[in-house]
Short mmCIF file of C-alpha atoms and ligand atoms in Angstrom, two decimals:
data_model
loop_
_atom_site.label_atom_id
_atom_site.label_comp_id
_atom_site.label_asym_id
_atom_site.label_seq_id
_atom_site.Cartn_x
_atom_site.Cartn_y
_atom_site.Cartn_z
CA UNK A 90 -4.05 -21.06 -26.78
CA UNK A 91 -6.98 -20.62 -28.99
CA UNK A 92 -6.60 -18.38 -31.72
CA UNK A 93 -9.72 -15.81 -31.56
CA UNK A 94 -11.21 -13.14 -29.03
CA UNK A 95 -14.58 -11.22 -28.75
CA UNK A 96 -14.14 -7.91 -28.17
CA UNK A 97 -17.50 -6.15 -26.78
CA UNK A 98 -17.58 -2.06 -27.86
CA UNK A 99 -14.32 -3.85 -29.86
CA UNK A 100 -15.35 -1.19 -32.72
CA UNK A 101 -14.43 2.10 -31.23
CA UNK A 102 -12.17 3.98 -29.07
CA UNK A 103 -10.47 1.19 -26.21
CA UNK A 104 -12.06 -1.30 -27.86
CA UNK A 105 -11.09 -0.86 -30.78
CA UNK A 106 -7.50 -0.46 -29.80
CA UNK A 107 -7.90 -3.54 -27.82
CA UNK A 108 -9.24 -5.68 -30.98
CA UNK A 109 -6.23 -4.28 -33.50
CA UNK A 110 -3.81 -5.54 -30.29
CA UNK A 111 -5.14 -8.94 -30.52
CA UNK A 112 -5.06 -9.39 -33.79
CA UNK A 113 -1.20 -8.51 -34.17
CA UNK A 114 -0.83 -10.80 -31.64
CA UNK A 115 -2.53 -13.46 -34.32
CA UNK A 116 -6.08 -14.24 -33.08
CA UNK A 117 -9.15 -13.93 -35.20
CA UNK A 118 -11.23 -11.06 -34.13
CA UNK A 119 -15.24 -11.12 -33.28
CA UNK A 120 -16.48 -7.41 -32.93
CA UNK A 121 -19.27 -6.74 -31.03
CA UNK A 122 -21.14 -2.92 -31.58
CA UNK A 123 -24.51 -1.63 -30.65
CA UNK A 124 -24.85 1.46 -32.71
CA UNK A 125 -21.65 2.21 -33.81
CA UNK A 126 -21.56 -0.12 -37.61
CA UNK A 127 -19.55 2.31 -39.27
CA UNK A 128 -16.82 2.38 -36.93
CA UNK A 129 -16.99 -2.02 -36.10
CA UNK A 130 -16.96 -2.22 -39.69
CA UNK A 131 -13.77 0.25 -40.54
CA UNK A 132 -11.69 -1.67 -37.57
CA UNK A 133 -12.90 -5.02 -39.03
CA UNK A 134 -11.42 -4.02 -42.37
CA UNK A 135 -8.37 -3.13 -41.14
CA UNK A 136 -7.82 -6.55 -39.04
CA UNK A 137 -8.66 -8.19 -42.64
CA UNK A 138 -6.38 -6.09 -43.57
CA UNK A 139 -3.67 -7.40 -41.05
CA UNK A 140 -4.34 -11.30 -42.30
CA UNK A 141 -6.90 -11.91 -39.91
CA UNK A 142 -10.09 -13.07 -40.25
CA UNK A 143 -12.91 -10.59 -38.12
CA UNK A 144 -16.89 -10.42 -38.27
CA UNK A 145 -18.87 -7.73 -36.37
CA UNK A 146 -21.70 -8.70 -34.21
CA UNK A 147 -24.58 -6.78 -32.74
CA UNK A 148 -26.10 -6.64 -29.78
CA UNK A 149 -27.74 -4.66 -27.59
CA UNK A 150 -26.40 -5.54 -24.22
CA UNK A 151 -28.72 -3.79 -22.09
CA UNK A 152 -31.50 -6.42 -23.21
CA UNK A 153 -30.57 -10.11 -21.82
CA UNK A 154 -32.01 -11.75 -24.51
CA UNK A 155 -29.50 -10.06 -27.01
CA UNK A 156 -27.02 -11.01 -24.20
CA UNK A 157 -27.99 -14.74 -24.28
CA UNK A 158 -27.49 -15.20 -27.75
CA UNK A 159 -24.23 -13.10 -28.52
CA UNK A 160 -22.26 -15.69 -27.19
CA UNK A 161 -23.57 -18.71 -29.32
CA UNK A 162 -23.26 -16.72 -32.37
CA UNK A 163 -19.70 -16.19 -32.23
CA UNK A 164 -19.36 -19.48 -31.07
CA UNK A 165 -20.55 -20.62 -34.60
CA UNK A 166 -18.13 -18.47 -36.60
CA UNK A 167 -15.14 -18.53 -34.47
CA UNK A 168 -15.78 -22.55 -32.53
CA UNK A 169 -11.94 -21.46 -31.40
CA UNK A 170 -12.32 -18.19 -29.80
CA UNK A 171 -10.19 -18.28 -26.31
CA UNK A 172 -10.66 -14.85 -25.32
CA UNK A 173 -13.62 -12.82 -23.94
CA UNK A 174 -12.93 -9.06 -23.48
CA UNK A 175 -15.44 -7.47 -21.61
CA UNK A 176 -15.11 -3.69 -22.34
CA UNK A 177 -18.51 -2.46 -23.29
CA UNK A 178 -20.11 0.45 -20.84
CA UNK A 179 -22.27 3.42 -20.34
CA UNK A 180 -20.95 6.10 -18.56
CA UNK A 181 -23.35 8.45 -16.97
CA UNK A 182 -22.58 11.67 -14.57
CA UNK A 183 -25.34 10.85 -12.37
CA UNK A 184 -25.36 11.20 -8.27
CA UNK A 185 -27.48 9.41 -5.81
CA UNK A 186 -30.98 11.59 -5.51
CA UNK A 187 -30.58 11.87 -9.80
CA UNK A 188 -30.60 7.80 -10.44
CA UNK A 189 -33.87 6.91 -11.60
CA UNK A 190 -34.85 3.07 -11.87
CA UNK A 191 -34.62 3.38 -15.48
CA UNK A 192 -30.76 4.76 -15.04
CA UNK A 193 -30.02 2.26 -12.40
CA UNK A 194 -31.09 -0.78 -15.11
CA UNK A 195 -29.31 0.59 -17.49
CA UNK A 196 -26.21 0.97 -15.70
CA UNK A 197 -25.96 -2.63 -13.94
CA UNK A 198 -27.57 -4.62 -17.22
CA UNK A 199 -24.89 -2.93 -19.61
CA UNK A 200 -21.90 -2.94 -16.99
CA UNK A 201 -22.26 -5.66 -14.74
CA UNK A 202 -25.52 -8.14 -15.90
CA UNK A 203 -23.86 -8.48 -19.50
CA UNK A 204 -20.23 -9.27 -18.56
CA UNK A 205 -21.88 -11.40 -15.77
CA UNK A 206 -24.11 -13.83 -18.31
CA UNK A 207 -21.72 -13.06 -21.49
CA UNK A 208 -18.74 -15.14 -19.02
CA UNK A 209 -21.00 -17.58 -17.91
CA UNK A 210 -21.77 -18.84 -21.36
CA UNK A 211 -18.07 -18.12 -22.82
CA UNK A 212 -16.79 -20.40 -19.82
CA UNK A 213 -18.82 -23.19 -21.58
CA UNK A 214 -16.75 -22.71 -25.03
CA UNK A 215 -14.37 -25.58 -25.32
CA UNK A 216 -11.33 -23.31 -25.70
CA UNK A 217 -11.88 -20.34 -23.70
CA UNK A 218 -8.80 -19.61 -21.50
CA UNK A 219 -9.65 -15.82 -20.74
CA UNK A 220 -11.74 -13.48 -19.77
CA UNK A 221 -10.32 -9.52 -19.25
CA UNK A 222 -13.01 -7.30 -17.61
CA UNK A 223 -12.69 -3.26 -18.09
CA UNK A 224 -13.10 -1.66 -14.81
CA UNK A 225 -12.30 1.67 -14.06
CA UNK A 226 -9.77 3.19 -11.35
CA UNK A 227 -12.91 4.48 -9.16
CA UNK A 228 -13.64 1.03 -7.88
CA UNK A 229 -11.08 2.00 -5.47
CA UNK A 230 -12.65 5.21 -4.38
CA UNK A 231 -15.63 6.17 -3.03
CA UNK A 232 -16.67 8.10 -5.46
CA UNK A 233 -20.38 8.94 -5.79
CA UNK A 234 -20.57 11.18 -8.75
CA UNK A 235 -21.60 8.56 -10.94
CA UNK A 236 -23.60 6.53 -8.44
CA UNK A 237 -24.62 3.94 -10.17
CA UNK A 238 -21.76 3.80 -13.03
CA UNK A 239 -19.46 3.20 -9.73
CA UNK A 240 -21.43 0.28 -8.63
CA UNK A 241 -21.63 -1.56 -11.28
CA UNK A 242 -17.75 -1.05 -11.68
CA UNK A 243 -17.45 -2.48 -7.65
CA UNK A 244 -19.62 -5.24 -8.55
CA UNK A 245 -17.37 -5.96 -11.91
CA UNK A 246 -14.43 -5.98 -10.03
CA UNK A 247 -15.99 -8.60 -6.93
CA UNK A 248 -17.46 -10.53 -10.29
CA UNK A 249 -13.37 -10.96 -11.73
CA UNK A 250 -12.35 -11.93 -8.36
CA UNK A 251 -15.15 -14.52 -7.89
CA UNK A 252 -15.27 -16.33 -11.17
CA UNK A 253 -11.15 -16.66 -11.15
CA UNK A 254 -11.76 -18.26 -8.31
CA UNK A 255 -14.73 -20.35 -9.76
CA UNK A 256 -13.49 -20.86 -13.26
CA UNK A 257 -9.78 -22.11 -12.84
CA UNK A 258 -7.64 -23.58 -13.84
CA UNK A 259 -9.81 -23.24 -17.51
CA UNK A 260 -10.00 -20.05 -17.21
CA UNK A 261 -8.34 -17.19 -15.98
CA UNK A 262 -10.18 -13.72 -15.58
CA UNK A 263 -8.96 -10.25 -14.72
CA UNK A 264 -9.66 -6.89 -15.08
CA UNK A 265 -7.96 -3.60 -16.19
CA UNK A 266 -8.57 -0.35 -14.22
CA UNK A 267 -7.64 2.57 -16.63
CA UNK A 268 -7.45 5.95 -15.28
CA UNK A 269 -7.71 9.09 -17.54
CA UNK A 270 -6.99 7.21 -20.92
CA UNK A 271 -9.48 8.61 -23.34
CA UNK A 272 -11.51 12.10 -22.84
CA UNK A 273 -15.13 10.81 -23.01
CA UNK A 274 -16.85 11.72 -26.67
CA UNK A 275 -18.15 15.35 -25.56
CA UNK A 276 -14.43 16.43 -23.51
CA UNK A 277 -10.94 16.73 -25.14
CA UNK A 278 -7.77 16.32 -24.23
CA UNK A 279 -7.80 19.29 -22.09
CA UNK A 280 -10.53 17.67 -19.60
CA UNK A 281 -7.70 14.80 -19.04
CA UNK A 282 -4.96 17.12 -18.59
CA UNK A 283 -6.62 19.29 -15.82
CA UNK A 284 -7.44 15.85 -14.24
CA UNK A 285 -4.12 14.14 -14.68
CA UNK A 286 -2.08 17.64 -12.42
CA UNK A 287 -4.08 15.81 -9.85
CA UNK A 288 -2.26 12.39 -9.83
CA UNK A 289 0.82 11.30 -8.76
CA UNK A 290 2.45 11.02 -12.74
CA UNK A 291 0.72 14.25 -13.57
CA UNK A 292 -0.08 13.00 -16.92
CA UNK A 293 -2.60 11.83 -18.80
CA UNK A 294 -2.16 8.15 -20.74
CA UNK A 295 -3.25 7.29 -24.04
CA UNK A 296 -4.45 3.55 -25.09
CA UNK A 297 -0.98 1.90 -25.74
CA UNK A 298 -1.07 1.74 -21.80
CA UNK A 299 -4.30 -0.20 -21.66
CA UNK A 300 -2.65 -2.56 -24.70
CA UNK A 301 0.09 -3.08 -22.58
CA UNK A 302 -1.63 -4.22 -19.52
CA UNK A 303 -3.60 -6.33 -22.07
CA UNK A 304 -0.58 -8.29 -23.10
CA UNK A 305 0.57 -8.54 -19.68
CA UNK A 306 -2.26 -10.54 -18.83
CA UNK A 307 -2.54 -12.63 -21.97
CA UNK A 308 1.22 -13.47 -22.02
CA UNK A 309 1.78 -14.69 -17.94
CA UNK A 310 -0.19 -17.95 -17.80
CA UNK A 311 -0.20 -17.75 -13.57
CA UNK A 312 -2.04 -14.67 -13.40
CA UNK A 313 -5.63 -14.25 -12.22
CA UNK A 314 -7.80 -12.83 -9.98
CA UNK A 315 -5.81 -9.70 -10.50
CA UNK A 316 -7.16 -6.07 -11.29
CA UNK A 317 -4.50 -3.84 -12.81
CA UNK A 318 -4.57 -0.26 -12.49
CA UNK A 319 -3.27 1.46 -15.14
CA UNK A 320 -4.50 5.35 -14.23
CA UNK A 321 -1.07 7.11 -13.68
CA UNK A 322 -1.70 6.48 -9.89
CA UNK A 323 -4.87 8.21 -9.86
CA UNK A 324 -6.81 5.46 -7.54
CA UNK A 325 -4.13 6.67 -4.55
CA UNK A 326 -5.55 10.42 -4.49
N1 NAP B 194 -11.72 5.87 -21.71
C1 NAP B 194 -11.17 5.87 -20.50
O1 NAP B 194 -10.25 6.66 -20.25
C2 NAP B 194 -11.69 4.93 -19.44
C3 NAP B 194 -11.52 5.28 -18.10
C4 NAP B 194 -12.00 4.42 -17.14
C5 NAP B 194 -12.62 3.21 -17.50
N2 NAP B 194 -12.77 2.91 -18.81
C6 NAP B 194 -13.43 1.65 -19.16
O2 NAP B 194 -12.78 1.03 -20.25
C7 NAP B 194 -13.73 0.47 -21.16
C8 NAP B 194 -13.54 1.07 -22.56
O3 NAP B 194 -13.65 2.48 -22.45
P1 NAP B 194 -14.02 3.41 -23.69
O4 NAP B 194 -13.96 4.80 -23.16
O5 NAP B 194 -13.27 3.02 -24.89
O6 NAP B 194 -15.48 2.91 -24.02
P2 NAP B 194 -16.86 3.65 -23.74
O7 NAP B 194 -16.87 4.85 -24.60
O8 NAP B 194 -17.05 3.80 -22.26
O9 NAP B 194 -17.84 2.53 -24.22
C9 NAP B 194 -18.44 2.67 -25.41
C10 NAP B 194 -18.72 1.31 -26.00
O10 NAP B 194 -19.73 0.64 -25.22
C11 NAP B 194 -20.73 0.20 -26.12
N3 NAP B 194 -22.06 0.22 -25.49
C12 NAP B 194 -22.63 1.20 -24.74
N4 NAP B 194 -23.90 0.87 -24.43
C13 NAP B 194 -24.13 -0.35 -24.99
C14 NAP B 194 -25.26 -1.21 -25.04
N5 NAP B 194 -26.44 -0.89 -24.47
N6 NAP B 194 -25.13 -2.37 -25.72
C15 NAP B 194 -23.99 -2.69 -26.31
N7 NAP B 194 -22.87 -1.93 -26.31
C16 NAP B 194 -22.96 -0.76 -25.66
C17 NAP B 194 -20.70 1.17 -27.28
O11 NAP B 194 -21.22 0.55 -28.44
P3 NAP B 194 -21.88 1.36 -29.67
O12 NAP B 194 -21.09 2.65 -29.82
O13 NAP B 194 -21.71 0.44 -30.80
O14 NAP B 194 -23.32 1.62 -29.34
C18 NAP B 194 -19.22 1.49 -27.38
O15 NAP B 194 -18.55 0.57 -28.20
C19 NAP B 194 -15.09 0.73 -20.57
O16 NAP B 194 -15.53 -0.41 -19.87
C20 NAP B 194 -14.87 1.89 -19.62
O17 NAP B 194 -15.76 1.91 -18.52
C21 NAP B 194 -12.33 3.75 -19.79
#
């Protein structure tokens, strides 16, 4: 395997987690942010920091053209990069009669459009091998709380499934369905321990889970196709 990954939201939070992972694992790191440069830049220094070589990259992925050309610019720095984490997303708490068109864009262009067109041109790279897609444990629910922010998850998930099917044997692609992991940036820890007495392990996780599942995929060479939940169980309730 090739020796570098693009992280999307690989600054912050999962992401971030995601792009220290990789890097102790010995791949290069590309970084992509939309606002957040402090934080892409602190992780990048501490993957330097680690041996590895890392640039940021930005890009606002709810604009296509800024989609288009994220792909070909780490393509230019890192010609080797084998890996294509898709974990970038806006979350909204919005139901049905509340999505407005300009919600509903925003939604399926940053969550579904982006991953969409950001694999099609990866799967041109000469080395790519894999693409991991961040889903969310409510693509097995019908949960309509966040209307649209569900969809776009459902169509992520059909998307994995499709271009494994497509893209093999080059490339593999699955996804990763975390559960209550982090407490979104306005909740604490509290908000994920009132969910978590709800699901079967009655506990919230933490982001060595998600690294975990992460690894799984990257080191077994006959998986794909596959969407791993990683939610203490919380897609059975
Ligand atoms: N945290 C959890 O417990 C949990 C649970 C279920 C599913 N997930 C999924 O796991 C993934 C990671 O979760 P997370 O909580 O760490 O991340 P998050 O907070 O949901 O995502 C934030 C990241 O997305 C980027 N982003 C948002 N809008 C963007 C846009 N228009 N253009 C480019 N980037 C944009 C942000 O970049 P900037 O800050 O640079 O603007 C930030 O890096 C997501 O796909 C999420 O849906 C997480």
């Amino acid at each position: 395997m090739g020796k570098a990954a693009l992280i999307t939201g690989g600054g912050k939070r999962l992401g971030k987690a995601i792009s220290l992972s990789l890097a102790e694992k010995g791949y290069d790191i590309a970084i992509h942010y939309n606002h957040s440069d402090r934080e892409a830049k602190e992780t990048a220094e501490l993957i330097r920091e680690m041996g590895r070589k890392c640039e940021i990259f930005q890009a606002n992925l709810s604009d296509i053209k800024q989609v288009r050309t994220l792909i070909p610019r780490v393509f230019e720095t890192f010609p080797d990069c084998s890996i294509l984490v898709n974990s970038a997303s806006i979350f909204e708490d919005v139901g049905f009669q509340d999505v407005t068109e300009e919600i509903f864009d925003r939604d399926l262009n940053v969550n579904f459009k982006a991953p969409f067109f950001l694999s099609q041109d990866f799967s041109k790279g000469q080395n790519a091998e894999l693409i991991i897609n961040m889903l969310d444990m409510r693509i097995n629910k019908i949960e309509t709380q966040h209307f649209s922010y569900n969809l776009s998850k459902k169509a992520l998930r059909d998307f994995t499934l499709m271009a494994a099917k497509e893209l093999g044997p080059k490339i593999r692609v699955n996804g990763i369905c975390p559960g209550p992991i982090l407490p979104p940036p306005d909740k604490d820890i509290k908000y994920l321990e009132k969910i978590a007495e709800n699901t079967p392990l009655k506990k919230p996780g933490n982001p060595d889970y998600i690294i975990d599942a992460v690894k799984y995929i990257l080191d077994n060479p006959f998986v794909t196709g596959q969407y791993l939940f990683v939610d203490g169980g919380q897609h059975l309730i």
